[in-house]
Short mmCIF file of C-alpha atoms and ligand atoms in Angstrom, two decimals:
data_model
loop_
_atom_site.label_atom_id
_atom_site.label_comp_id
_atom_site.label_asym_id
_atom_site.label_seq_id
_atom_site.Cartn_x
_atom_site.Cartn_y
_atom_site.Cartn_z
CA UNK A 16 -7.60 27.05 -64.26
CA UNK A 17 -10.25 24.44 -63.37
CA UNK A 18 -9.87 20.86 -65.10
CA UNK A 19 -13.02 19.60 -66.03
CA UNK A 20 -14.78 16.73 -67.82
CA UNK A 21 -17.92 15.78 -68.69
CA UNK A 22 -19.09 12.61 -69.55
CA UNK A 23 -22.25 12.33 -71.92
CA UNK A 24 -23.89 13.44 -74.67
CA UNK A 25 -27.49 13.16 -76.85
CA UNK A 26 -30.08 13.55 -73.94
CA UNK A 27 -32.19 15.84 -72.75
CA UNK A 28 -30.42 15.68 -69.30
CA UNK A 29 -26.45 15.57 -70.54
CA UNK A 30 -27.65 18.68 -72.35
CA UNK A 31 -28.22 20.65 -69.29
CA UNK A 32 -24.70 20.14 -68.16
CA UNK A 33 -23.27 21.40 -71.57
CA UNK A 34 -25.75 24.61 -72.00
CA UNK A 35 -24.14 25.69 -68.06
CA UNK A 36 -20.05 25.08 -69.57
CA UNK A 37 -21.71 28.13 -71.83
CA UNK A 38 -23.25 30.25 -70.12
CA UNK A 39 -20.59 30.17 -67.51
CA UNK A 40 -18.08 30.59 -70.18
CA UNK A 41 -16.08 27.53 -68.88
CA UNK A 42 -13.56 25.56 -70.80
CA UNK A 43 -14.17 21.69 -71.04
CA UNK A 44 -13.04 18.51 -72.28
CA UNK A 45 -16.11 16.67 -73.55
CA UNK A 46 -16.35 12.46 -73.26
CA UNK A 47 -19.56 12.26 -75.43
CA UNK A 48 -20.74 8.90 -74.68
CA UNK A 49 -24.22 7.74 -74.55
CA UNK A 50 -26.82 5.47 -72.58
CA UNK A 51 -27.47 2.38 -73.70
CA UNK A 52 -24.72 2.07 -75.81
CA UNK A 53 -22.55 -0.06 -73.10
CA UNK A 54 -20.17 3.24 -72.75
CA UNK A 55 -21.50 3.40 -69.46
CA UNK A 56 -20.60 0.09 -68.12
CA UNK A 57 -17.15 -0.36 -68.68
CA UNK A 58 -14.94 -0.55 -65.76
CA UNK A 59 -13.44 2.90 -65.89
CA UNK A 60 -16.53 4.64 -66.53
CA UNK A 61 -18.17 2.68 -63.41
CA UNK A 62 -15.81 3.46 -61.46
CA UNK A 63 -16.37 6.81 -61.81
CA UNK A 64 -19.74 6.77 -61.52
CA UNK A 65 -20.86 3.12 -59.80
CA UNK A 66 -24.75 4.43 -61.13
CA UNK A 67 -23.68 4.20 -64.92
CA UNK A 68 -25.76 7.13 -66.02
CA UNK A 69 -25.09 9.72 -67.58
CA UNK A 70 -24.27 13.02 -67.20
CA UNK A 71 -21.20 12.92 -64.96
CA UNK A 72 -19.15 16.22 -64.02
CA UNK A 73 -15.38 15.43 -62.83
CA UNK A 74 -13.30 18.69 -61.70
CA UNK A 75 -10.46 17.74 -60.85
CA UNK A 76 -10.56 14.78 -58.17
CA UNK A 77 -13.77 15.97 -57.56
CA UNK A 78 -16.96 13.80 -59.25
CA UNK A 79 -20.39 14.72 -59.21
CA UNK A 80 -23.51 13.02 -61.01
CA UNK A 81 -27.43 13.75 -61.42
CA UNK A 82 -28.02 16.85 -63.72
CA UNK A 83 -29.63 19.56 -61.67
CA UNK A 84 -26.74 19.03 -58.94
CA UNK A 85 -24.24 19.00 -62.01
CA UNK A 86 -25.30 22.53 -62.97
CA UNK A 87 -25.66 23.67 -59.19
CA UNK A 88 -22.39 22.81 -58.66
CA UNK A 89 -20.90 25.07 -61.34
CA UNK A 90 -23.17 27.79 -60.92
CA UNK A 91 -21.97 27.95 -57.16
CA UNK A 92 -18.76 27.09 -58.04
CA UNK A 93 -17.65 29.51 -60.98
CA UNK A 94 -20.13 31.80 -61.29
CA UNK A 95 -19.15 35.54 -61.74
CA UNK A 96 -20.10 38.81 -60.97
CA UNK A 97 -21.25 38.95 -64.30
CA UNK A 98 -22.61 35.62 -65.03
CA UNK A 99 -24.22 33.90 -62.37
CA UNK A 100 -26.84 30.91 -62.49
CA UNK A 101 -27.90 31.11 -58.65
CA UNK A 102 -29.75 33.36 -57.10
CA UNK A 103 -27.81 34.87 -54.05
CA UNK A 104 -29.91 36.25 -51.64
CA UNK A 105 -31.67 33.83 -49.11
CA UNK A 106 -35.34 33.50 -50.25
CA UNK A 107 -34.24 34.24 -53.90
CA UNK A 108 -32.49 30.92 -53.21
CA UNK A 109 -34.96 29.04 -51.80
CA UNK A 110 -37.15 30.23 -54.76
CA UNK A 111 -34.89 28.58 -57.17
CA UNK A 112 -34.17 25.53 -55.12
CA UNK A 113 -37.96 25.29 -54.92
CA UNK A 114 -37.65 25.47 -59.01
CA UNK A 115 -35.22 23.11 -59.45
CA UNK A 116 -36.98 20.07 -56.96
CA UNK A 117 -40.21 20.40 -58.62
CA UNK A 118 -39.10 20.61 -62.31
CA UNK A 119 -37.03 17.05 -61.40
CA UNK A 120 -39.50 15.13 -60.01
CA UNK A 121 -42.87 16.34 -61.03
CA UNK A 122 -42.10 17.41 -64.53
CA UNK A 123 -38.64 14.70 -65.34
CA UNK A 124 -38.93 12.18 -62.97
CA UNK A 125 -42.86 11.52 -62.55
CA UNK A 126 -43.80 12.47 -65.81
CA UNK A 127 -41.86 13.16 -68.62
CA UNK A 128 -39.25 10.14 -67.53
CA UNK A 129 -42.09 7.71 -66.96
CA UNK A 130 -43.41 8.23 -71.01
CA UNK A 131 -39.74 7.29 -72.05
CA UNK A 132 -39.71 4.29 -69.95
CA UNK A 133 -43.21 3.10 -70.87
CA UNK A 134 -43.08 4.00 -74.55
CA UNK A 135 -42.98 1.26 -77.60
CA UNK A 136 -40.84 4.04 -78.73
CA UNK A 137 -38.65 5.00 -75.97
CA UNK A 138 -37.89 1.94 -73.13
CA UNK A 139 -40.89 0.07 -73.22
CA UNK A 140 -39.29 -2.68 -74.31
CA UNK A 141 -37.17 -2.36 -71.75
CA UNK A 142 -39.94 -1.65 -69.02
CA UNK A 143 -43.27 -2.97 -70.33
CA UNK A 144 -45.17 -0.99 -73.17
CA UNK A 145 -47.87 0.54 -71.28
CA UNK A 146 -49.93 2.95 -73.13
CA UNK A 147 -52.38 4.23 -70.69
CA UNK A 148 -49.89 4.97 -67.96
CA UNK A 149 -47.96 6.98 -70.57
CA UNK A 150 -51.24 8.61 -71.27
CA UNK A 151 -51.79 9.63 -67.62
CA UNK A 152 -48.15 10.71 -67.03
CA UNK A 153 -48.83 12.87 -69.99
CA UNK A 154 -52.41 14.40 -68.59
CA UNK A 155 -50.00 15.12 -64.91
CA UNK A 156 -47.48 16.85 -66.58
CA UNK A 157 -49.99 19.27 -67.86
CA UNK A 158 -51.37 19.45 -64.30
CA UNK A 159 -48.15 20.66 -63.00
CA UNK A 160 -47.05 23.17 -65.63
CA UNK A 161 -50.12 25.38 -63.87
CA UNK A 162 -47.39 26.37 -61.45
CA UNK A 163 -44.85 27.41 -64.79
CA UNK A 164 -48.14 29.18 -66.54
CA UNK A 165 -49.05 30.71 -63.98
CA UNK A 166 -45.29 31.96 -62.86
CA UNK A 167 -44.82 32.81 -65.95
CA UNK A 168 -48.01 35.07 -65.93
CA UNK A 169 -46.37 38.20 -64.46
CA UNK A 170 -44.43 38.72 -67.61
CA UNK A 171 -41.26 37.49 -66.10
CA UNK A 172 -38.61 37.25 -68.70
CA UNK A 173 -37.12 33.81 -66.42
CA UNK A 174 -38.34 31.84 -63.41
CA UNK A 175 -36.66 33.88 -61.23
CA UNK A 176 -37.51 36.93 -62.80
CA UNK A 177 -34.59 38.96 -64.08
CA UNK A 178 -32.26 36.27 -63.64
CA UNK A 179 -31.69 33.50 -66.26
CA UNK A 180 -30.94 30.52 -63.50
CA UNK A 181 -29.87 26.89 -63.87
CA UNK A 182 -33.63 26.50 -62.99
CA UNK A 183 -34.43 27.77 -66.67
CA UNK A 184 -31.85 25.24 -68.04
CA UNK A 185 -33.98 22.69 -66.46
CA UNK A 186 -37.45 23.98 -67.15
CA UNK A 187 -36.25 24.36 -70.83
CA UNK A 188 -35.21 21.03 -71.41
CA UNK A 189 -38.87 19.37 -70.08
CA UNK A 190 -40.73 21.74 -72.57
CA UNK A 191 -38.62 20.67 -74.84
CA UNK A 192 -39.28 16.79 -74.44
CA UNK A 193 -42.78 17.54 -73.86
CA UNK A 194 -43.24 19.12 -76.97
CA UNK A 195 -41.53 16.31 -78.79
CA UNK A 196 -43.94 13.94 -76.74
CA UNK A 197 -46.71 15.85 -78.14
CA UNK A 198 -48.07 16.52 -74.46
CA UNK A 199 -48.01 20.08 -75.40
CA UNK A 200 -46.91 22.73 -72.92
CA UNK A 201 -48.86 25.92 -71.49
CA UNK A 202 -49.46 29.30 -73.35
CA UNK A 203 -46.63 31.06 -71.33
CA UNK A 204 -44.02 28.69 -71.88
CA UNK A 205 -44.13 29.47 -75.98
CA UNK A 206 -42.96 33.25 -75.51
CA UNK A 207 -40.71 32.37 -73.06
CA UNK A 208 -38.77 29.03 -75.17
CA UNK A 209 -38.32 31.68 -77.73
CA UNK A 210 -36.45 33.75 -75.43
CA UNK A 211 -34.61 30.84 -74.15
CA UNK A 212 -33.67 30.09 -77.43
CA UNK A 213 -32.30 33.35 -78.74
CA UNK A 214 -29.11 32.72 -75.96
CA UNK A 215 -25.99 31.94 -77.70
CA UNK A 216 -24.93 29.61 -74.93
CA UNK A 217 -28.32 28.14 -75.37
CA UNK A 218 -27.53 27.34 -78.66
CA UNK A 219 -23.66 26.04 -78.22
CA UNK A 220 -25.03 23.88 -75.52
CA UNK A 221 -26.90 21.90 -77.98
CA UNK A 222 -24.51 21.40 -80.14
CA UNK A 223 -21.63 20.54 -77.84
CA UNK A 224 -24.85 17.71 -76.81
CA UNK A 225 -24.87 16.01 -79.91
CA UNK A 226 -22.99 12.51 -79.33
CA UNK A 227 -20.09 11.81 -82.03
CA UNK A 228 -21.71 8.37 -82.98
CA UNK A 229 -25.11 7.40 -83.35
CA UNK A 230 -26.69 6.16 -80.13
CA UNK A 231 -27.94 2.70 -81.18
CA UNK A 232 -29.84 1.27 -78.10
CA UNK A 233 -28.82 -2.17 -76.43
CA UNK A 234 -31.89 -4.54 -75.88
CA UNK A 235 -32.12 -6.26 -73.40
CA UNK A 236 -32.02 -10.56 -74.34
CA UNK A 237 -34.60 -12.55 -75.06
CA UNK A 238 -35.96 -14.58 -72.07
CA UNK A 239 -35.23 -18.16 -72.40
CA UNK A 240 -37.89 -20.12 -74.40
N1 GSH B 319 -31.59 11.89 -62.68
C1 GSH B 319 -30.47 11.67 -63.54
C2 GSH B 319 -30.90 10.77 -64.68
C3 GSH B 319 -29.72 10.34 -65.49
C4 GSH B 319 -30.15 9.28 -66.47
O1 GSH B 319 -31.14 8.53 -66.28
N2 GSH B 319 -29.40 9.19 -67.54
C5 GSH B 319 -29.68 8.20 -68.57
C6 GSH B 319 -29.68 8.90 -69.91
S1 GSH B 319 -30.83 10.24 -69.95
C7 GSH B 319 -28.55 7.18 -68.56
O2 GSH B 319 -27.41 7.54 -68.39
N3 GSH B 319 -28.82 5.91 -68.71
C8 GSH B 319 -27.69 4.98 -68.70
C9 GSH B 319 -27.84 3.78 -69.48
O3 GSH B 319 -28.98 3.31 -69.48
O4 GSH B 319 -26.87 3.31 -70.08
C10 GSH B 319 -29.94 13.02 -64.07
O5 GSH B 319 -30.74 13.96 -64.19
O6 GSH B 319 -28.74 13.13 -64.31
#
């Protein structure tokens, strides 16, 4: 009987690690804390994870951070004949670890991550208010969905065809924020969100996500006068 935790809730990345717990059909004891809240900085929680983000997977003695490794790591880990979130055979594989690179740093980490830290309404207070790069992270983002559309094109019911794959967990989640960004996401990706959505671990995911308290965001001080 594995033990695991996992720490975080209310994001669009602790999210991902709650929506795998489901469709694996594992059994979990939930720490919903949140960013920015200080929850992440206290001594036991950085000593867990010395990064303070959130989400973070412990099974056991065994810790692991960063999302899309999070749900790797179960997938490999307790997948079943009958539920499985990794392809198995070798270029399948490589397929889906292509997936998973390029939806975390062209579609989180270069685009939709930069509007949230460059948004009046997001971190820009945090990391400058800067409208015109969040207008141009916005215009690349649509740039690289092209490879989703056109993926997506075949009629494939996932990304990998078949398969629903941690790689849809993480696709799902960017269309997601993008739509609430109002960047707007490719033809394809409608049809295919609304098959996304009709998963019952899809579903349970998001509500295990939602954090017990409000997530009121720390700012950072004043500089001195
Ligand atoms: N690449 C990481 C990003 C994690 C991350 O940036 N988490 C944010 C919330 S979405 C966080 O924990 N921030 C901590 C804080 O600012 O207190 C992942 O995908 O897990």
């Amino acid at each position: 009987m594995p033990n695991l935790t996992l720490w975080g809730a209310g994001t669009s990345r602790t999210v991902r690690a709650h929506w795998a717990m489901y469709e694996l059909g594992l059994a979990y004891t939930s720490k919903p804390i949140g960013p920015r809240t200080g929850e992440t900085k206290t001594a036991e929680y950085t000593a867990l994870n010395p990064r303070q983000k959130v989400p973070l997977l412990q099974d056991g003695d065994f810790c692991i951070g960063e999302s899309a490794a999070i749900v790797a790591y179960l997938s490999r880990t307790y997948s079943t004949r009958d539920r499985a979130l990794i392809p198995e055979k070798q270029r399948d594989y490589a397929a889906w670890l292509e997936w998973c690179f390029f939806i975390v740093a062209e579609l989180d980490s270069t685009s939709l991550y930069v509007m949230r830290r460059h948004r009046a309404d997001g971190l820009g207070t945090i990391y400058g208010i800067a409208p015109e790069v969040v207008a141009r992270a916005g215009e690349y983002f649509r740039e690289q969905l092209r490879h989703v559309e056109v993926a997506l094109a075949d009629g494939r019911r996932h990304l990998m065809g078949d398969q629903f794959t941690s790689a849809d967990i993480l696709l799902t989640t960017c269309l997601e924020w993008a739509i609430t960004y109002e960047v707007g996401v490719c033809d394809n990706a409608l049809p295919y969100l609304e098959r996304i959505h009709a998963r019952p671990a899809y579903r349970l995911g998001q509500e295990a996500n939602i954090p017990l308290v409000p997530i009121t965001p720390v700012l950072p001080k004043a500089p001195p006068a």
